[in-house]
Coordinates of N, CA and C in Angstrom, one line a residue:
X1 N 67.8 80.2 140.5 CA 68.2 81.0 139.3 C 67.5 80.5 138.1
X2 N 66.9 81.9 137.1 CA 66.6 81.1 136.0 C 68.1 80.7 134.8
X3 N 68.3 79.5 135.1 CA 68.8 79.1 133.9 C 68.7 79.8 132.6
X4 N 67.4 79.8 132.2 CA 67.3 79.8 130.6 C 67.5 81.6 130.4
X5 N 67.2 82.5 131.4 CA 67.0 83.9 131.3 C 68.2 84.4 130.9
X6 N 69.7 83.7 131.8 CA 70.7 83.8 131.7 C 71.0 83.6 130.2
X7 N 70.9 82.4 129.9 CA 71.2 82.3 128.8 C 71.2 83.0 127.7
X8 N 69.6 83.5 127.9 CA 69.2 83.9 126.7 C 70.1 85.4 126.4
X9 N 70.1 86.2 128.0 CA 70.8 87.2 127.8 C 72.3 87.2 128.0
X10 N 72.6 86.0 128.1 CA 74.4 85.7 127.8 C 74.3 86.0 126.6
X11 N 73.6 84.6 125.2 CA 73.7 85.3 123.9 C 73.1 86.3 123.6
X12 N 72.3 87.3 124.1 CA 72.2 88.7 123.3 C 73.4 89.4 123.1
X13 N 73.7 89.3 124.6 CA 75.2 89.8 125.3 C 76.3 89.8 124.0
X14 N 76.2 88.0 124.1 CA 77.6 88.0 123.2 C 77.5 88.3 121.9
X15 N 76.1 87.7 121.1 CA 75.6 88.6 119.7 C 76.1 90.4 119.7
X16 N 75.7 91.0 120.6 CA 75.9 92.5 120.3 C 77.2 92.9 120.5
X17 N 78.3 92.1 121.4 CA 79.5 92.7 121.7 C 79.9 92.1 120.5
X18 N 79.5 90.8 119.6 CA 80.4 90.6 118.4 C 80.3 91.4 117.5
X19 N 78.9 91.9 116.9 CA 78.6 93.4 116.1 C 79.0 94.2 116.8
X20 N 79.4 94.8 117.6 CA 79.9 95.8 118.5 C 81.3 96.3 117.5
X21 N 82.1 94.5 117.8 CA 83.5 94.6 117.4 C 83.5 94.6 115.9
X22 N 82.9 93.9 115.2 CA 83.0 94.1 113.7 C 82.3 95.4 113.2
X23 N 82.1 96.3 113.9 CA 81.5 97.7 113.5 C 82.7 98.7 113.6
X24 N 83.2 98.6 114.7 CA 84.5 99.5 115.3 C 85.7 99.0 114.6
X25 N 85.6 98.0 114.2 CA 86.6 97.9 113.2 C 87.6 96.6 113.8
X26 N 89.1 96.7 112.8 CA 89.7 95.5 113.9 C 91.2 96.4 114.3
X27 N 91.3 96.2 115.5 CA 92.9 96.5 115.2 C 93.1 95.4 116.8
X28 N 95.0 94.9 115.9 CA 95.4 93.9 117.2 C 95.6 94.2 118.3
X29 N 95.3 93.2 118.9 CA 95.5 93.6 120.6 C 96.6 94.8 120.6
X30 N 97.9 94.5 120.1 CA 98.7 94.7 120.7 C 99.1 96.1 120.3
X31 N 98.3 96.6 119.4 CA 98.0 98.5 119.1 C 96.8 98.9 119.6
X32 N 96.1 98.6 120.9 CA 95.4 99.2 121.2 C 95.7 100.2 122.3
X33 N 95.1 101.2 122.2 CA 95.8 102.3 123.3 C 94.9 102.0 124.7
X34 N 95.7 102.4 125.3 CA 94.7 102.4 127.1 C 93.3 102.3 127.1
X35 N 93.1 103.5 126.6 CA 91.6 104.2 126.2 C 90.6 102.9 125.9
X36 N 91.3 102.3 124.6 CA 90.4 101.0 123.8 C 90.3 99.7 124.8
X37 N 91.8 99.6 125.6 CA 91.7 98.4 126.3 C 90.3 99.0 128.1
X38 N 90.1 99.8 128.2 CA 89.5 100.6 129.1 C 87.9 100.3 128.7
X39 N 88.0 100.7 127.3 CA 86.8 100.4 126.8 C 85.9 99.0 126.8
X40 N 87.2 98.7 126.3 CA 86.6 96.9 126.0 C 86.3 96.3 127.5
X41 N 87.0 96.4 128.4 CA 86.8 96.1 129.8 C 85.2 96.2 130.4
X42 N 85.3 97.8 129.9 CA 83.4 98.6 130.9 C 82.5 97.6 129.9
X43 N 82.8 97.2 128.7 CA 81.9 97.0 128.1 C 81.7 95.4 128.5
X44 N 82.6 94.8 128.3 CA 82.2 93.1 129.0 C 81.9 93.2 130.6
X45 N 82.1 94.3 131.4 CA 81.6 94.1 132.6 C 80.2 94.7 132.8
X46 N 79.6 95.8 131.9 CA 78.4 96.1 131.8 C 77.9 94.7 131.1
X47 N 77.7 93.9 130.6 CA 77.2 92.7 129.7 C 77.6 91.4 131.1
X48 N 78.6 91.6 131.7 CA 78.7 90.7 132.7 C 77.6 91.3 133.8
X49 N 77.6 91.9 134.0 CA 76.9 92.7 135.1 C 75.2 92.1 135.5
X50 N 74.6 92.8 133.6 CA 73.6 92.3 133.5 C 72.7 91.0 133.6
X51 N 74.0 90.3 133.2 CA 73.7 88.6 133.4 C 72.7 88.6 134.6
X52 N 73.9 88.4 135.5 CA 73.2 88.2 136.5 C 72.6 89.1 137.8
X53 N 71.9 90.3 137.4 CA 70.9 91.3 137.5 C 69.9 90.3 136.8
X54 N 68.5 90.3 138.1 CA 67.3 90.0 137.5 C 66.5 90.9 136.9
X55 N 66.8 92.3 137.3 CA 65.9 93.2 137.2 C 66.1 93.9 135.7
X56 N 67.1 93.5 135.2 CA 68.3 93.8 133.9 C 67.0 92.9 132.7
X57 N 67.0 93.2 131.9 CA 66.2 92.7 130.6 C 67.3 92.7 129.3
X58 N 66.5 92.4 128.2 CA 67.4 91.9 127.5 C 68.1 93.2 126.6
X59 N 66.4 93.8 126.3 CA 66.5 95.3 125.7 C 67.5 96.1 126.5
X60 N 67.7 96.1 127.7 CA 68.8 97.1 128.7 C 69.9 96.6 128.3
X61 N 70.5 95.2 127.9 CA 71.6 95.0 127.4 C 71.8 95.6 126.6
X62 N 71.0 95.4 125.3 CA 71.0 95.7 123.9 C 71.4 97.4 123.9
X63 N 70.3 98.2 124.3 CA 70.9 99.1 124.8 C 71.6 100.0 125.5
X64 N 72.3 99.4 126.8 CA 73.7 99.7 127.0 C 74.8 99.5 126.0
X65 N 75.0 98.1 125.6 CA 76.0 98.1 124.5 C 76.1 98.9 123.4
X66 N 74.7 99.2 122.6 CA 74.5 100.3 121.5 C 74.7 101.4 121.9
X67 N 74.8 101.6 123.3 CA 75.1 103.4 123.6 C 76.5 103.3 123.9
X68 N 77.1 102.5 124.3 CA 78.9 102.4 124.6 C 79.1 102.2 123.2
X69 N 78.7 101.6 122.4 CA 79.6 101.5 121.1 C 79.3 102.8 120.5
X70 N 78.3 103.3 120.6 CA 77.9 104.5 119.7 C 79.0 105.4 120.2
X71 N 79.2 105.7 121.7 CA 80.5 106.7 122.3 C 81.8 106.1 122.0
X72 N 81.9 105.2 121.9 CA 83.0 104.4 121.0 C 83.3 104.8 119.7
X73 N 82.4 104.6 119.4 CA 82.9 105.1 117.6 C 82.8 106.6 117.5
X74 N 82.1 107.3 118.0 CA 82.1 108.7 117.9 C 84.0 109.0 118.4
X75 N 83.8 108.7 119.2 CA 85.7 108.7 120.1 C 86.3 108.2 118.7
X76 N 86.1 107.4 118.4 CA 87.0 107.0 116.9 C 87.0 107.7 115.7
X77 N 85.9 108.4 115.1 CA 85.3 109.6 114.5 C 86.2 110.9 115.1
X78 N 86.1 111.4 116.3 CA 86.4 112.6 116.4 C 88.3 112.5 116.2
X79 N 88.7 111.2 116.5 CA 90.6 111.1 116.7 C 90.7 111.1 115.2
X80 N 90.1 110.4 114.1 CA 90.5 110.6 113.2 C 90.1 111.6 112.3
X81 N 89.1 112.8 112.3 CA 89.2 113.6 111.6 C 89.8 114.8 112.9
X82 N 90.2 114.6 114.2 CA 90.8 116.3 114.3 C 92.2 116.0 115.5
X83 N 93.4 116.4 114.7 CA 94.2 115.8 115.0 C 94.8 116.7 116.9
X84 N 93.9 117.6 117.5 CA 94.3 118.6 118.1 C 93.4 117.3 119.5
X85 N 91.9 116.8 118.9 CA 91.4 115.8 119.7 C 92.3 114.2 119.5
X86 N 93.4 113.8 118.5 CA 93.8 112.8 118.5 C 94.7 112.5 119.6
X87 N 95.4 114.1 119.6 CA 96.5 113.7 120.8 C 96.0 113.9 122.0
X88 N 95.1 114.7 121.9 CA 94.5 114.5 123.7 C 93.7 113.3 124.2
X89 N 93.3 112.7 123.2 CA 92.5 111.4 123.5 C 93.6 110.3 123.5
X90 N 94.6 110.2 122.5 CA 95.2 108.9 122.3 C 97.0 109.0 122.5
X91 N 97.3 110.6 122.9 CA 98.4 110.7 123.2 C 99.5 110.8 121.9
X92 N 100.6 111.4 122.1 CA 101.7 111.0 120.9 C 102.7 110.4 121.6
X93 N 103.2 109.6 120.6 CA 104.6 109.1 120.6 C 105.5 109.9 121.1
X94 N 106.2 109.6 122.1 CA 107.7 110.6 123.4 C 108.9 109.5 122.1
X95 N 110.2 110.5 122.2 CA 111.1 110.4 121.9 C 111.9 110.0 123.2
X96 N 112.3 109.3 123.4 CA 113.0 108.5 124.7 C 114.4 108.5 124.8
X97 N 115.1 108.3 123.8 CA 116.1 108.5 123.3 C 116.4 109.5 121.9
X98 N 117.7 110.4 122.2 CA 117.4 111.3 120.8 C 119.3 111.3 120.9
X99 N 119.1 110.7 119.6 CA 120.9 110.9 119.6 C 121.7 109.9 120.7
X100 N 121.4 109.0 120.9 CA 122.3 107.9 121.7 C 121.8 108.6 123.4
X101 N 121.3 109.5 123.5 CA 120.7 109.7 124.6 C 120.3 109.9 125.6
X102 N 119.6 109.2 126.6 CA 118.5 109.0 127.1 C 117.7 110.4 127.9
X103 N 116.7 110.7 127.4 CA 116.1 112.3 127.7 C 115.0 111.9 129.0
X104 N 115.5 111.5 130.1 CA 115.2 111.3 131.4 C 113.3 112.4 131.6
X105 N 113.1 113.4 131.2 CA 112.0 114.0 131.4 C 110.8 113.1 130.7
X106 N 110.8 112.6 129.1 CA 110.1 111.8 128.7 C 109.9 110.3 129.4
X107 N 110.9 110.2 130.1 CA 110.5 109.2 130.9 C 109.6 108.9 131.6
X108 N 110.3 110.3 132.8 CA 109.5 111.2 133.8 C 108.1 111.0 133.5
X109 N 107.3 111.3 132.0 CA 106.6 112.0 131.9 C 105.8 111.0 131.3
X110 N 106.3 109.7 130.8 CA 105.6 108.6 130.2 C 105.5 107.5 131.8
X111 N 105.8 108.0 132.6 CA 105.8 107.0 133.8 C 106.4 105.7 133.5
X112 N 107.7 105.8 133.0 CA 108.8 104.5 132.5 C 110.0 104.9 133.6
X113 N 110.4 103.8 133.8 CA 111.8 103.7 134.5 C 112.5 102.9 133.5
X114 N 114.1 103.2 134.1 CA 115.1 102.5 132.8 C 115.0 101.2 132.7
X115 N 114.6 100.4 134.0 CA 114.0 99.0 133.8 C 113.2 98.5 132.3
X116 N 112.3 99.9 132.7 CA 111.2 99.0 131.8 C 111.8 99.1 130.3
X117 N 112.8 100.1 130.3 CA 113.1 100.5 129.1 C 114.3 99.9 128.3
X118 N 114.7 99.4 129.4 CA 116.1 98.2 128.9 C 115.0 97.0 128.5
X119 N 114.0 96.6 129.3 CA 113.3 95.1 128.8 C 112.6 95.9 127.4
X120 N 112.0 96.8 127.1 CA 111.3 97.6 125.6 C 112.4 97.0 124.6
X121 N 113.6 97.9 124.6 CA 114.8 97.8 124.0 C 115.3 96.7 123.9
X122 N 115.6 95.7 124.8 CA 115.5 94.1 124.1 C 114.8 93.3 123.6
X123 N 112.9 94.0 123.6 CA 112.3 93.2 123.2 C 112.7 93.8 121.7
X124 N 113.6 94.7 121.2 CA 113.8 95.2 119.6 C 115.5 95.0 119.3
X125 N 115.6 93.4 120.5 CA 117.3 93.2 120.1 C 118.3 94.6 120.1
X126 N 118.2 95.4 121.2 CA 119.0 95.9 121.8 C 119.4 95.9 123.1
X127 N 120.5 95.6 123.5 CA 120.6 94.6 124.4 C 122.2 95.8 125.1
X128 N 122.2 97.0 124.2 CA 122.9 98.0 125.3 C 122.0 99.2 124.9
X129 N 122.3 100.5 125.7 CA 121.4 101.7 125.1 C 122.5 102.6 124.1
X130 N 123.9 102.2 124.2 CA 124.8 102.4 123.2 C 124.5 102.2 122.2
X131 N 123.9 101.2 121.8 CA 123.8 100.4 120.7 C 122.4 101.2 119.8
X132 N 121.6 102.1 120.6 CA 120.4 102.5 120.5 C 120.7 104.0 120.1
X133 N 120.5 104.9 118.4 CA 120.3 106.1 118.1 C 119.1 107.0 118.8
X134 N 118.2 106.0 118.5 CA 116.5 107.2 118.4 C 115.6 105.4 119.1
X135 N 115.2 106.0 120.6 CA 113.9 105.2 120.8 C 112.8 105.9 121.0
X136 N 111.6 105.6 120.7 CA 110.2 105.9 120.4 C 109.4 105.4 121.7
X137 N 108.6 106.0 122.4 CA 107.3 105.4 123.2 C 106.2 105.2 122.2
X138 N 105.9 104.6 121.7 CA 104.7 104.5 120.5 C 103.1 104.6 122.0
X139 N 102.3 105.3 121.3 CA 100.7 105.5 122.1 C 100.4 103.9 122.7
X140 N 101.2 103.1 122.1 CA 100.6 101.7 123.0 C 101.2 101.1 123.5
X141 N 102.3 102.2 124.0 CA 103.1 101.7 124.9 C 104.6 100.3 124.2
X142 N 104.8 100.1 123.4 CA 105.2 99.5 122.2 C 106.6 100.8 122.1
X143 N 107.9 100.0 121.4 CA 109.1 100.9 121.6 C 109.1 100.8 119.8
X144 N 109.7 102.0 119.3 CA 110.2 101.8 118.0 C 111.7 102.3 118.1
X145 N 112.9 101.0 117.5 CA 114.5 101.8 117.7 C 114.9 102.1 116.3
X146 N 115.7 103.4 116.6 CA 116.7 103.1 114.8 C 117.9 102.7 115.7
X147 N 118.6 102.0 115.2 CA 120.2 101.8 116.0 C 121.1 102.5 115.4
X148 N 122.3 102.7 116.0 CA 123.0 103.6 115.3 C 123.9 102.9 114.5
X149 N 124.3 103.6 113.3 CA 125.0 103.1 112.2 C 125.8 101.3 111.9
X150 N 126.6 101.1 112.8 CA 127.1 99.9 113.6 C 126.8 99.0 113.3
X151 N 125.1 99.1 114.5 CA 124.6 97.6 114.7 C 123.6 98.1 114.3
X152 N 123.4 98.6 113.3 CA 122.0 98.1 112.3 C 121.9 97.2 111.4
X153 N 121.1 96.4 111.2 CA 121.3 95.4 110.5 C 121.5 95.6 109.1
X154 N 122.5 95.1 108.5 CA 122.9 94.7 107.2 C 121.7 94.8 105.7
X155 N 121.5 95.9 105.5 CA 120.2 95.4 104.1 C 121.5 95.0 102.8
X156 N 120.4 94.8 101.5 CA 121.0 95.2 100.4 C 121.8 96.6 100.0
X157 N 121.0 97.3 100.5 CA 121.1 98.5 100.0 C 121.6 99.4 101.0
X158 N 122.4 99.1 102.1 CA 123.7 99.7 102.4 C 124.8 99.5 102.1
X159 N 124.8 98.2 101.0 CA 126.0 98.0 99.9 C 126.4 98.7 99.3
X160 N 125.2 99.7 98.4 CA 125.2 100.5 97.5 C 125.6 101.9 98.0
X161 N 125.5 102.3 99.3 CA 125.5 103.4 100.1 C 126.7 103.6 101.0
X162 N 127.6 104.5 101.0 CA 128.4 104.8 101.8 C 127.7 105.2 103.2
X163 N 128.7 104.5 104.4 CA 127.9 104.9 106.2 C 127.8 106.3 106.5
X164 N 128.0 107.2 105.4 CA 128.0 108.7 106.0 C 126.5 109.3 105.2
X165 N 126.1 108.4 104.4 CA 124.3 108.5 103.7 C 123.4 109.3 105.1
X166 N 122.4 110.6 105.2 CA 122.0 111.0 105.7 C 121.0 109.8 106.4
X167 N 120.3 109.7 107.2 CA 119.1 108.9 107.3 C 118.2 109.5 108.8
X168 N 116.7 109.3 108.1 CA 115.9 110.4 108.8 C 115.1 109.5 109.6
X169 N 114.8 110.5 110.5 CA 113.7 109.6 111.7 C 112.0 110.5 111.3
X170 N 111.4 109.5 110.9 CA 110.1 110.9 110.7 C 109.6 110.6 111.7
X171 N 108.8 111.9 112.1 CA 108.1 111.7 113.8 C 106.4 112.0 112.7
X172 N 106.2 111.3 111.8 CA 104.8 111.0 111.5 C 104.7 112.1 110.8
X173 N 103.1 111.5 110.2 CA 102.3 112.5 109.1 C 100.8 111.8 110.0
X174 N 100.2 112.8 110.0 CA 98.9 112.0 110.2 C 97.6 112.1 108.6
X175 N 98.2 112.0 107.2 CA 97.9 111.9 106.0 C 97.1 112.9 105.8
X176 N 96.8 113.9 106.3 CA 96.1 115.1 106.1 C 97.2 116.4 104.7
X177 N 96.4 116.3 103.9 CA 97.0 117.0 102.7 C 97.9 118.4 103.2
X178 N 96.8 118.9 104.0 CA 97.1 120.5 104.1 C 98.3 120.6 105.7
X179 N 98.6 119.3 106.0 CA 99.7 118.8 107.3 C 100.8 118.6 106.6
X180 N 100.9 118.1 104.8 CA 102.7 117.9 104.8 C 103.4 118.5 104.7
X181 N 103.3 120.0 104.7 CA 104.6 120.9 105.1 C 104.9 120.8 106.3
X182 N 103.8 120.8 107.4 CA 104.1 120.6 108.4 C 105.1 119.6 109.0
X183 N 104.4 118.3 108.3 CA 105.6 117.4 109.0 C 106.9 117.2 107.9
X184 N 107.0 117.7 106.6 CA 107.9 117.5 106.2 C 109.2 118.2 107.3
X185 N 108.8 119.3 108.0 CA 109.5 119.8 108.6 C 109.9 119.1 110.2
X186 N 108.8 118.4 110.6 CA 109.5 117.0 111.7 C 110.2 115.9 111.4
X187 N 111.0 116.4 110.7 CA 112.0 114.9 110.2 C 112.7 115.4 110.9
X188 N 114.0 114.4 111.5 CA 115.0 115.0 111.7 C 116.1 114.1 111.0
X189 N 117.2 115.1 110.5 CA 118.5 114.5 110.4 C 119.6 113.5 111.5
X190 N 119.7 112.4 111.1 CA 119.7 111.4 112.3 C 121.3 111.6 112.3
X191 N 122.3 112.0 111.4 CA 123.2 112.2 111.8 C 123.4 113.6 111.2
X192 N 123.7 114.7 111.7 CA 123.8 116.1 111.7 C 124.7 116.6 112.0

């Protein structure tokens, strides 16, 4: 084996995957959707790959990587200017629970069993589905709860408010100017 070939094309390797990642931006592990963790995988196995391929050169690394990150970012480009490619690429958020609940087709349809959904729901300190108004499937698989009136936690400012105060669940805006009528109208009244 050459030792040093390796090397050299381990650090091209690791040089271009680190401009790779400070180009695409940062987001935490733990918001990344399928898609990105899918990504990041081809891309350290094409760069692993090469290693050790003799026939592989340094420039084939260089550009493999530049052409996966360039379809990379383009994918990042098209989700955030056209919201009709956001949801088909990156999916939306299922309503899991609507009103104390549980709407069994989004489940169906998110490939979640109640298992997984009681361990989601405790990882957000709810620990019955009673206890749970509105749960969320967020795109990364990640739960969002409102609880119902009860056992929500205590702020300041339900001191000031009587428990019959409306309170809304927004199902998003994606900050597009000529979309807030749109979504002003996906709010829902959480008690109606």
């Amino acid at each position: 084996m050459d030792y040093f070939r390796i090397a050299t094309e381990l650090f091209t390797g690791y040089v271009a995957l680190f401009f790779l990642t400070k180009i695409l931006g940062k987001t935490q592990i733990s918001q990344i959707t399928a898609f990105d963790f899918i990504s990041a995988i081809i891309v350290g196995e094409l760069v692993g790959n090469a290693l050790y391929d003799e026939n592989v050169g340094i420039m084939d690394i260089l550009i493999t990587v530049l052409m996966w990150g360039f379809l990379i970012f383009l994918t990042e480009i098209i989700t955030e200017k056209s919201q009709r490619w956001r949801k088909f690429l990156e999916g939306e958020p299922s309503i899991v629970i609507h009103k104390g609940k549980i709407d069994y087709k989004q489940l169906k349809k998110n490939h979640l069993d109640i298992n997984q959904l009681q361990h989601l729901l405790r990882s957000k300190d709810v620990f019955s589905i009673r206890e749970c108004e509105y749960a969320i499937l967020e795109t990364d698989g990640t739960i969002s709860v409102m609880k119902k009136q009860p056992y929500s936690n205590v702020t300041l400012k339900d001191f000031q408010e009587t428990t019959n105060s409306p309170r809304f669940l927004d199902l998003g805006w994606n900050g597009d100017k000529r979309q807030f009528s749109k979504h002003t109208k996906r709010r829902i009244l959480a008690f109606e």
